[in-house]
Amino acid sequence: MKRNVLKIHPNDNVIVALADLSKGQTVELDGQTYTLTEDIAAKHKFAMQDFEVGAEIRMYNVLVGKAQSFINKGGSINIFNVKHAVDSFELRENQAAWEAPSSVTKFEGRTFNGYHRANGSVGTANYWLVIPLVFCENRNIEVLREALVDDLGYARKHEYQSQTHDLIALYKAGKTIEEILQADYLQSQGEKDAKQKLFPNVDGVKFLLHDGGCGGTRQDAQALCGLLAGYITHPNCAGATVLSLGCQNAQASILQEEIAKRDADFKKPLYILEQQNIGTESELMAQALKQTFVGLIEANQNTRQPAPLSKLCIGLECGGSDGFSGISANPAIGYTSDLLIGLGGSVILAEFPELCGVEQELTDRCLDPEDAKLFSHLVNTYNDRAKAVGSGFDMNPSPGNIKDGLITDAIKSAGAAKKGGTSPVTSVLDYPEPVKKAGLTLLCTPGNDVESTTAEVASGANLVLFTTGLGTPTGNPIAPVVKIATNTKLFEKMSDIIDINTGTIIEGEETIEEAGERILEYAIKVASGEIEICAVRNGQDDFIPWKRGVSL
């Protein structure tokens, strides 16, 4: 049933507009009527009562801000009259008494077809990695990309090259600037057939360029090696070629130590080549090409086989969030998370700056008191470091977030935390530690979309569910990143980068639970290689290591 307003929790004192509302309009909710004193755009909120200066604003049953000026009943809640505020939190005994959703029975016994590894993990894809240990090797990595991708059949041809040819032809024909700007493109001429893959069981060769490894702190070098080790030992990785210069902070020995921490009996093919030992570029490239090619032959011998859903590890991410994120897409994948955890799987909730204000709920859900202490320490230390350089979690919302209703970090965080569902927290990890327990893991990362997604995959996520209200093309080199729209308008407008629509929840066509089940069904197909999602089709291979300075 179509609604135009929503009160998220019974204890809230603001109402969310699900559609544009006009000044003077009267709306009814739960037997109460409210006359709006100003226009309220969809995704924004209005006051259920008069608020004096200093009065608490509550959403999702948590404190999300305080009034900075008088707000009358029916008035807009905005950045001019409300300031970020959150409740303090304390460590106390676990409060979680949890049961998996009853609909988990629909998925019991289900499997996905994945790539089984020697250590017992299962990949949703099968990639070969080519990695620089230091940015000095980025050019050589690009040389390998040019040598490998096209001839092995992994290049993707797009229509834009043919459009450039059209522009050249118009220019040579003497067309004016106005004629060129008004020219239509025949996209049917565009995309050329890509070459057939030489190794059909290998999904691709991926190149993890970065700007680290040399200067910076030793902590950054250690964290980079840990991150790269997370990708090399990842179930979606068949093996790797690593190029090292030789003199950098991020030494090959540190990488090998980090690999051993994650997989003591590591058996994947791994080729580490050090340029300062080998000598000329031509010799380095010759060795790298031959060893990579041999590794691909071996990787191609692996084929998809059935695996239980407990072998899935899903990363939860949001980016370009809007005022609908916390009431449609985020709680929907939260229900998906609860289903997967009920089936013995693993889920990662990250983005610590976007958990500001819900710390009490999350610490209460920690099964181990030491995890609750660690979460508290990581959150407080992170926020203190941000404040020390003139920032803080309260500065996390982007201009796009604010424009579409997320006016304080607490509002954004309360909605973002819904991605984690309701299950107990089984572990808390610092970046870039690996997931070792089934259930819900809290992973310390920035709120930055790519840095956080990069980290979740390094910790073991073999599939990522990514919600967006404004639209973002983010992907990952080795893990499928499924894009989920919070609203139908976005889904229809940016269909080339969005996979799933949960605007159906806003429109009253589907419940959160129904959407959560639908998303899990979709995820199973993606994990089995049955669906090519938008980020993979578009070649969206975003990869940004987090330097442990301040990043929100």
Coordinates of C-alpha atoms in Angstrom, one line a residue, residues 7-508:
K7 CA 7.7 6.8 11.4
I8 CA 10.6 4.4 11.6
H9 CA 10.4 3.5 15.3
P10 CA 7.6 4.0 17.8
N11 CA 9.9 6.1 20.1
D12 CA 11.0 8.5 17.3
N13 CA 9.9 12.1 17.3
V14 CA 10.4 12.9 13.6
I15 CA 8.6 11.6 10.5
V16 CA 10.2 10.8 7.2
A17 CA 8.6 12.1 4.0
L18 CA 8.3 9.3 1.4
A19 CA 7.1 11.7 -1.3
D20 CA 7.4 15.5 -1.8
L21 CA 5.0 17.2 0.7
S22 CA 3.8 20.8 0.4
K23 CA 3.5 23.6 2.9
G24 CA 0.1 23.6 4.4
Q25 CA -0.6 20.0 3.5
T26 CA -2.1 17.8 6.2
V27 CA -0.8 14.3 6.6
E28 CA -2.1 11.5 8.9
L29 CA -0.1 8.8 10.6
D30 CA -1.1 6.4 13.4
G31 CA -4.3 8.4 14.0
Q32 CA -2.5 11.7 14.4
T33 CA -2.6 14.6 11.9
Y34 CA 0.2 17.0 11.1
T35 CA 0.0 20.2 9.1
L36 CA 3.3 21.1 7.4
T37 CA 4.6 24.6 8.0
E38 CA 7.0 24.4 5.0
D39 CA 7.7 22.2 2.0
I40 CA 9.3 18.8 2.9
A41 CA 11.1 17.1 0.1
A42 CA 11.0 13.3 -0.2
K43 CA 13.6 11.6 2.1
H44 CA 13.7 14.5 4.5
K45 CA 12.0 14.7 7.9
F46 CA 9.6 16.9 9.8
A47 CA 8.9 17.5 13.5
M48 CA 6.2 15.6 15.3
Q49 CA 6.1 18.2 18.1
D50 CA 7.6 21.6 19.0
F51 CA 11.3 21.4 19.7
E52 CA 12.9 23.9 22.0
V53 CA 16.6 24.7 21.7
G54 CA 18.6 21.7 22.9
A55 CA 15.8 19.3 22.6
E56 CA 16.7 15.8 21.5
I57 CA 15.9 14.6 17.9
R58 CA 15.4 10.8 17.8
M59 CA 15.3 8.4 14.8
Y60 CA 15.7 4.6 14.8
N61 CA 15.1 4.9 18.6
V62 CA 18.5 6.6 19.0
L63 CA 19.6 10.2 19.5
V64 CA 20.6 11.6 16.1
G65 CA 20.8 15.3 16.9
K66 CA 19.8 18.3 19.0
A67 CA 17.7 21.3 18.0
Q68 CA 19.9 24.5 17.5
S69 CA 16.9 26.7 17.2
F70 CA 13.1 26.4 17.9
I71 CA 11.4 24.0 15.5
N72 CA 7.6 24.0 15.4
K73 CA 5.5 20.9 14.9
G74 CA 5.3 20.1 11.1
G75 CA 8.5 22.0 10.5
S76 CA 11.5 20.8 8.6
I77 CA 14.5 19.0 10.3
N78 CA 17.5 20.4 8.5
I79 CA 21.2 21.4 8.8
F80 CA 20.3 24.9 10.0
N81 CA 18.2 23.9 13.0
V82 CA 19.7 20.6 14.0
K83 CA 23.3 19.6 15.0
H84 CA 24.8 16.1 15.2
A85 CA 24.6 14.6 18.7
V86 CA 24.8 11.0 20.0
D87 CA 24.4 9.2 23.3
S88 CA 27.4 8.0 25.2
F89 CA 27.8 4.2 25.5
E90 CA 29.2 1.8 28.0
L91 CA 30.4 -1.7 28.2
R92 CA 27.8 -4.1 29.7
E93 CA 26.8 -7.7 29.5
N94 CA 25.7 -9.2 26.2
Q95 CA 22.1 -8.2 25.6
A96 CA 21.5 -10.4 22.5
A97 CA 18.9 -13.2 22.6
W98 CA 18.7 -14.0 19.0
E99 CA 17.0 -16.5 16.7
A100 CA 17.5 -16.8 13.0
P101 CA 14.5 -15.7 10.9
S102 CA 12.0 -18.5 10.4
S103 CA 12.3 -18.2 6.6
V104 CA 15.8 -19.5 6.9
T105 CA 14.2 -22.9 6.3
K106 CA 13.6 -21.9 2.7
F107 CA 17.3 -21.9 2.1
E108 CA 18.4 -24.9 4.1
G109 CA 20.3 -27.4 2.0
R110 CA 20.8 -24.9 -0.8
T111 CA 24.2 -24.7 -2.5
F112 CA 26.1 -22.4 -4.9
N113 CA 28.7 -23.4 -7.5
G114 CA 32.1 -22.1 -6.5
Y115 CA 35.8 -22.7 -6.8
H116 CA 37.1 -24.9 -4.0
R117 CA 40.5 -24.2 -2.6
A118 CA 43.0 -26.4 -0.8
N119 CA 42.4 -24.7 2.6
G120 CA 38.7 -25.4 2.5
S121 CA 37.5 -21.9 1.4
V122 CA 35.3 -21.5 -1.7
G123 CA 35.5 -18.7 -4.2
T124 CA 32.6 -17.1 -6.1
A125 CA 35.1 -16.3 -8.9
N126 CA 38.5 -17.5 -10.1
Y127 CA 41.0 -14.6 -10.8
W128 CA 44.8 -14.4 -11.3
L129 CA 46.4 -11.4 -9.6
V130 CA 49.3 -9.3 -10.7
I131 CA 50.5 -7.1 -7.8
P132 CA 53.2 -4.4 -7.3
L133 CA 54.7 -4.4 -3.8
V134 CA 55.6 -0.7 -4.4
F135 CA 54.3 2.0 -6.6
C136 CA 57.6 2.0 -8.5
E137 CA 56.5 -1.2 -10.2
N138 CA 53.1 0.2 -11.4
R139 CA 54.5 0.9 -14.9
N140 CA 55.7 -2.7 -15.2
I141 CA 52.3 -3.9 -14.1
E142 CA 50.7 -1.8 -16.9
V143 CA 53.1 -3.4 -19.4
L144 CA 52.0 -6.8 -18.2
R145 CA 48.4 -5.7 -18.5
E146 CA 49.0 -4.6 -22.2
A147 CA 50.7 -7.9 -22.9
L148 CA 48.2 -10.2 -21.3
V149 CA 44.6 -9.0 -21.2
D150 CA 43.7 -8.6 -24.9
D151 CA 45.4 -11.7 -26.2
L152 CA 44.1 -13.9 -23.4
G153 CA 40.5 -12.8 -24.3
Y154 CA 39.8 -10.7 -21.2
A155 CA 39.6 -7.3 -22.8
R156 CA 36.2 -5.7 -23.0
K157 CA 35.3 -3.7 -26.1
H158 CA 33.1 -0.7 -25.7
E159 CA 31.2 1.6 -28.1
Y160 CA 33.2 4.7 -27.1
Q161 CA 36.1 3.9 -29.4
S162 CA 33.8 3.7 -32.4
Q163 CA 32.2 7.0 -31.3
T164 CA 35.7 8.6 -31.3
H165 CA 36.1 7.2 -34.9
D166 CA 32.9 8.9 -35.8
L167 CA 34.1 12.2 -34.4
I168 CA 37.4 12.0 -36.3
A169 CA 35.4 11.3 -39.5
L170 CA 33.2 14.4 -38.9
Y171 CA 36.2 16.6 -38.2
K172 CA 38.0 15.4 -41.4
A173 CA 34.8 16.1 -43.3
G174 CA 34.9 19.7 -42.3
K175 CA 31.9 19.7 -40.0
T176 CA 31.5 22.7 -37.6
I177 CA 31.7 22.5 -33.8
E178 CA 27.9 22.8 -33.6
E179 CA 27.4 20.0 -36.1
I180 CA 29.8 17.8 -34.2
L181 CA 28.0 18.5 -30.9
Q182 CA 24.6 17.7 -32.4
A183 CA 25.7 14.5 -34.1
D184 CA 24.0 11.2 -33.2
Y185 CA 26.0 8.1 -32.6
L186 CA 25.0 4.7 -34.0
Q187 CA 25.7 2.6 -31.0
S188 CA 25.0 -0.5 -33.0
Q189 CA 28.4 0.0 -34.6
G190 CA 30.0 0.2 -31.1
E191 CA 30.8 -2.9 -29.1
K192 CA 32.9 -5.4 -30.9
D193 CA 33.0 -9.0 -30.1
A194 CA 35.7 -9.7 -27.5
K195 CA 38.1 -12.6 -28.2
Q196 CA 37.3 -15.9 -26.8
K197 CA 39.0 -16.6 -23.5
L198 CA 42.0 -18.9 -23.8
F199 CA 41.4 -20.1 -20.2
P200 CA 37.6 -20.4 -19.8
N201 CA 37.7 -21.4 -16.1
V202 CA 39.7 -18.2 -15.2
D203 CA 37.5 -15.2 -14.9
G204 CA 40.3 -12.7 -15.5
V205 CA 43.7 -11.3 -14.7
K206 CA 43.5 -8.4 -12.3
F207 CA 46.1 -5.7 -11.6
L208 CA 46.1 -4.1 -8.2
L209 CA 47.8 -0.8 -8.7
H210 CA 48.5 1.4 -5.6
D211 CA 50.6 4.3 -4.5
G212 CA 52.2 2.7 -1.4
G213 CA 55.0 0.4 -0.3
C214 CA 58.0 2.9 -0.2
G215 CA 57.6 6.1 1.8
G216 CA 55.3 6.5 4.7
T217 CA 55.3 4.7 8.0
R218 CA 56.4 1.2 8.7
Q219 CA 52.8 0.6 9.9
D220 CA 51.5 1.6 6.5
A221 CA 53.9 -0.9 4.8
Q222 CA 52.9 -3.7 7.2
A223 CA 49.2 -2.9 6.6
L224 CA 49.7 -2.9 2.9
C225 CA 51.4 -6.3 2.9
G226 CA 48.6 -7.6 5.1
L227 CA 46.0 -6.2 2.7
L228 CA 47.8 -7.7 -0.4
A229 CA 48.1 -11.0 1.5
G230 CA 44.4 -11.0 2.1
Y231 CA 43.8 -10.8 -1.7
I232 CA 46.4 -13.5 -2.5
T233 CA 44.9 -15.9 0.0
H234 CA 41.3 -14.9 -0.9
P235 CA 39.1 -17.8 -2.1
N236 CA 38.4 -15.8 -5.4
C237 CA 42.1 -15.8 -6.2
A238 CA 43.8 -18.7 -8.0
G239 CA 47.3 -17.4 -7.7
A240 CA 49.4 -14.3 -8.1
T241 CA 52.4 -12.7 -9.7
V242 CA 54.1 -10.1 -7.5
L243 CA 56.6 -7.5 -8.7
S244 CA 59.0 -6.0 -6.2
L245 CA 61.7 -3.4 -6.7
G246 CA 63.8 -4.6 -3.8
C247 CA 64.6 -1.5 -1.6
Q248 CA 61.1 -0.5 -0.4
N249 CA 59.6 -0.7 3.0
A250 CA 57.0 -3.3 1.9
Q251 CA 59.4 -6.2 1.6
A252 CA 58.6 -9.5 0.0
S253 CA 59.5 -11.2 3.3
I254 CA 56.8 -9.2 5.1
L255 CA 54.2 -10.2 2.5
Q256 CA 55.1 -13.9 2.9
E257 CA 54.8 -13.5 6.7
E258 CA 51.3 -12.0 6.3
I259 CA 50.3 -14.8 3.9
A260 CA 51.4 -17.4 6.5
K261 CA 49.3 -15.7 9.1
R262 CA 46.2 -16.2 6.9
D263 CA 47.0 -19.6 5.5
A264 CA 49.8 -21.6 7.2
D265 CA 49.7 -24.3 4.5
F266 CA 49.5 -21.9 1.5
K267 CA 49.5 -23.9 -1.7
K268 CA 48.5 -21.5 -4.5
P269 CA 51.0 -20.7 -7.2
L270 CA 52.8 -17.5 -6.2
Y271 CA 55.6 -15.9 -8.2
I272 CA 57.6 -13.0 -6.6
L273 CA 60.0 -11.2 -8.9
E274 CA 62.5 -8.6 -7.6
Q275 CA 63.6 -6.2 -10.3
Q276 CA 66.9 -5.1 -8.6
N277 CA 68.0 -8.8 -8.4
I278 CA 66.9 -9.7 -12.0
G279 CA 68.3 -6.6 -13.8
T280 CA 66.8 -5.5 -17.1
E281 CA 63.2 -4.7 -17.6
S282 CA 63.1 -7.2 -20.6
E283 CA 64.3 -10.0 -18.4
L284 CA 61.8 -9.1 -15.6
M285 CA 58.9 -9.0 -18.1
A286 CA 60.0 -12.3 -19.7
Q287 CA 60.0 -14.1 -16.4
A288 CA 56.8 -12.5 -15.3
L289 CA 54.9 -13.4 -18.5
K290 CA 56.1 -17.0 -18.5
Q291 CA 55.4 -17.6 -14.9
T292 CA 52.0 -15.9 -15.1
F293 CA 51.0 -18.0 -18.1
V294 CA 52.0 -21.2 -16.4
G295 CA 50.0 -20.2 -13.4
L296 CA 47.0 -19.5 -15.6
I297 CA 47.3 -23.0 -17.0
E298 CA 47.1 -24.4 -13.5
A299 CA 44.3 -22.1 -12.5
N300 CA 42.2 -23.2 -15.4
Q301 CA 42.1 -26.7 -14.1
N302 CA 39.7 -25.6 -11.3
T303 CA 36.0 -25.8 -12.1
R304 CA 32.9 -24.7 -10.2
Q305 CA 31.5 -27.3 -7.9
P306 CA 28.6 -27.2 -5.4
A307 CA 29.3 -25.7 -2.0
P308 CA 27.0 -25.0 1.0
L309 CA 25.9 -21.4 1.6
S310 CA 27.9 -21.4 4.8
K311 CA 31.0 -20.9 2.6
L312 CA 29.7 -17.5 1.6
C313 CA 31.2 -14.4 3.3
I314 CA 29.3 -11.3 2.4
G315 CA 30.7 -7.8 2.8
L316 CA 28.1 -5.0 3.5
E317 CA 28.7 -1.6 2.1
C318 CA 26.8 1.6 1.3
G319 CA 27.8 4.6 -0.8
G320 CA 26.0 7.6 -2.1
S321 CA 23.4 7.0 0.7
D322 CA 20.2 8.9 0.8
G323 CA 17.3 9.4 3.2
F324 CA 15.7 6.1 2.1
S325 CA 18.9 4.0 2.7
G326 CA 18.0 3.2 6.3
I327 CA 14.4 2.2 5.5
S328 CA 14.7 0.2 2.3
A329 CA 18.0 -1.2 1.0
N330 CA 19.9 -1.3 4.3
P331 CA 17.4 -3.2 6.4
A332 CA 16.7 -5.5 3.4
I333 CA 20.3 -6.6 3.2
G334 CA 20.3 -6.7 7.0
Y335 CA 17.6 -9.4 6.7
T336 CA 19.7 -11.1 4.0
S337 CA 22.6 -11.0 6.5
D338 CA 20.5 -12.6 9.2
L339 CA 19.4 -15.4 6.8
L340 CA 23.0 -16.1 5.8
I341 CA 24.2 -16.2 9.4
G342 CA 21.3 -18.5 10.3
L343 CA 22.7 -20.8 7.6
G344 CA 26.2 -20.7 9.1
G345 CA 27.7 -18.1 6.8
S346 CA 29.8 -15.0 7.5
V347 CA 29.0 -11.3 7.2
I348 CA 31.2 -8.2 7.5
L349 CA 29.9 -4.8 8.7
A350 CA 32.5 -2.1 8.4
E351 CA 32.7 1.7 8.0
F352 CA 33.3 2.7 11.6
P353 CA 32.6 6.4 11.1
E354 CA 29.2 5.3 10.0
L355 CA 28.4 3.4 13.2
C356 CA 28.5 6.6 15.3
G357 CA 25.6 6.7 17.7
V358 CA 24.7 3.0 17.5
E359 CA 27.8 1.8 19.5
Q360 CA 25.7 0.8 22.4
E361 CA 23.5 -1.6 20.4
L362 CA 26.6 -3.1 18.7
T363 CA 28.6 -3.6 22.0
D364 CA 25.5 -5.1 23.5
R365 CA 25.4 -7.6 20.7
C366 CA 29.1 -8.7 21.1
L367 CA 29.2 -12.3 22.4
D368 CA 32.7 -11.9 23.8
P369 CA 33.3 -9.0 26.2
E370 CA 36.8 -8.6 24.8
D371 CA 35.3 -7.9 21.4
A372 CA 33.1 -5.2 23.0
K373 CA 36.2 -3.7 24.5
L374 CA 38.1 -3.8 21.2
F375 CA 35.2 -2.2 19.3
S376 CA 35.0 0.6 21.9
H377 CA 38.7 1.1 21.7
L378 CA 38.9 1.2 17.9
V379 CA 35.9 3.5 17.6
N380 CA 37.1 6.0 20.2
T381 CA 40.7 6.0 19.0
Y382 CA 39.6 6.5 15.4
N383 CA 37.3 9.4 16.3
D384 CA 40.0 11.0 18.6
R385 CA 42.5 10.9 15.7
A386 CA 40.0 12.6 13.4
K387 CA 39.3 15.3 16.0
A388 CA 43.0 15.9 16.4
V389 CA 43.3 17.0 12.8
G390 CA 40.2 19.2 13.0
S391 CA 37.7 16.7 11.8
G392 CA 35.5 14.0 13.5
F393 CA 32.8 11.5 12.7
D394 CA 30.3 14.3 12.7
M395 CA 31.9 15.6 9.5
N396 CA 31.3 12.3 7.6
P397 CA 28.1 13.1 5.6
S398 CA 28.9 14.2 2.1
P399 CA 27.1 17.1 0.3
G400 CA 25.0 14.4 -1.6
N401 CA 24.1 12.7 1.7
I402 CA 22.9 16.0 3.2
K403 CA 21.0 17.1 0.1
D404 CA 19.0 13.8 0.2
G405 CA 18.1 13.8 3.9
L406 CA 21.1 12.6 5.9
I407 CA 21.8 15.8 7.7
T408 CA 23.8 14.4 10.6
D409 CA 26.3 11.6 10.9
A410 CA 24.1 10.0 13.5
I411 CA 21.1 9.9 11.1
K412 CA 23.4 8.4 8.5
S413 CA 25.0 5.9 10.9
A414 CA 21.7 4.7 12.4
G415 CA 20.5 3.8 8.9
A416 CA 23.8 2.4 7.8
A417 CA 24.0 0.0 10.8
K418 CA 20.7 -1.6 9.6
K419 CA 22.9 -3.5 7.1
G420 CA 24.2 -5.6 9.9
G421 CA 20.8 -7.1 10.7
T422 CA 20.0 -8.3 14.3
S423 CA 22.4 -11.2 14.9
P424 CA 25.1 -11.3 17.6
V425 CA 28.5 -10.0 16.9
T426 CA 30.9 -12.9 16.8
S427 CA 34.2 -11.0 16.2
V428 CA 35.7 -7.5 16.0
L429 CA 38.7 -7.0 13.7
D430 CA 41.2 -4.2 13.1
Y431 CA 42.2 -3.5 9.5
P432 CA 43.3 -5.6 7.6
E433 CA 42.8 -8.7 9.7
P434 CA 41.0 -11.8 8.2
V435 CA 37.6 -13.2 9.2
K436 CA 38.0 -16.5 11.0
K437 CA 34.6 -17.0 12.6
A438 CA 31.2 -17.5 11.1
G439 CA 28.5 -14.9 12.0
L440 CA 28.7 -11.1 12.1
T441 CA 32.1 -9.4 12.1
L442 CA 32.7 -5.8 12.8
L443 CA 35.8 -4.6 10.7
C444 CA 37.4 -1.3 11.3
T445 CA 37.6 0.7 8.1
P446 CA 36.9 4.2 6.9
G447 CA 33.5 5.2 5.5
N448 CA 35.1 5.8 2.2
D449 CA 33.3 3.4 -0.2
V450 CA 36.4 2.1 -2.1
E451 CA 38.7 1.9 0.9
S452 CA 36.1 0.0 2.9
T453 CA 35.1 -2.4 0.1
T454 CA 38.8 -3.0 -0.6
A455 CA 39.3 -3.9 3.1
E456 CA 36.2 -6.1 3.3
V457 CA 37.4 -8.2 0.4
A458 CA 40.9 -8.5 1.9
S459 CA 39.3 -9.8 5.1
G460 CA 37.5 -12.5 3.1
A461 CA 34.3 -11.3 1.6
N462 CA 33.8 -13.3 -1.5
L463 CA 30.7 -11.2 -2.4
V464 CA 29.7 -7.6 -1.5
L465 CA 26.2 -6.2 -1.2
F466 CA 26.4 -2.4 -1.8
T467 CA 23.5 -0.1 -1.2
T468 CA 23.1 3.3 -2.8
G469 CA 20.5 6.0 -3.0
L470 CA 22.3 8.5 -5.2
G471 CA 24.2 6.0 -7.5
T472 CA 27.8 4.9 -7.5
P473 CA 29.7 2.7 -10.0
T474 CA 32.1 1.2 -7.4
G475 CA 33.3 -2.4 -7.8
N476 CA 36.2 -4.6 -6.8
P477 CA 38.9 -6.5 -8.8
I478 CA 38.1 -10.0 -7.5
A479 CA 34.8 -10.0 -5.6
P480 CA 31.4 -9.2 -7.3
V481 CA 29.9 -6.0 -5.8
V482 CA 26.1 -6.2 -6.2
K483 CA 24.6 -2.7 -6.4
I484 CA 21.2 -2.2 -4.7
A485 CA 19.1 0.9 -5.2
T486 CA 17.2 2.4 -2.3
N487 CA 14.6 3.9 -4.6
T488 CA 13.0 3.1 -8.0
K489 CA 13.8 6.4 -9.6
L490 CA 17.5 5.7 -9.2
F491 CA 17.2 2.1 -10.4
E492 CA 15.5 3.3 -13.6
K493 CA 17.8 6.3 -14.1
M494 CA 21.1 4.5 -13.6
S495 CA 20.2 0.9 -14.8
D496 CA 23.7 0.5 -16.2
I497 CA 25.3 0.4 -12.8
I498 CA 22.5 -0.9 -10.5
D499 CA 21.6 -4.6 -10.2
I500 CA 18.6 -4.7 -7.7
N501 CA 15.8 -2.3 -6.7
T502 CA 14.4 -2.0 -3.2
G503 CA 12.3 1.1 -4.0
T504 CA 9.5 -1.5 -3.9
I505 CA 9.7 -1.3 -0.1
I506 CA 9.2 2.5 -0.1
E507 CA 6.2 2.0 -2.5
G508 CA 4.6 -0.6 -0.3

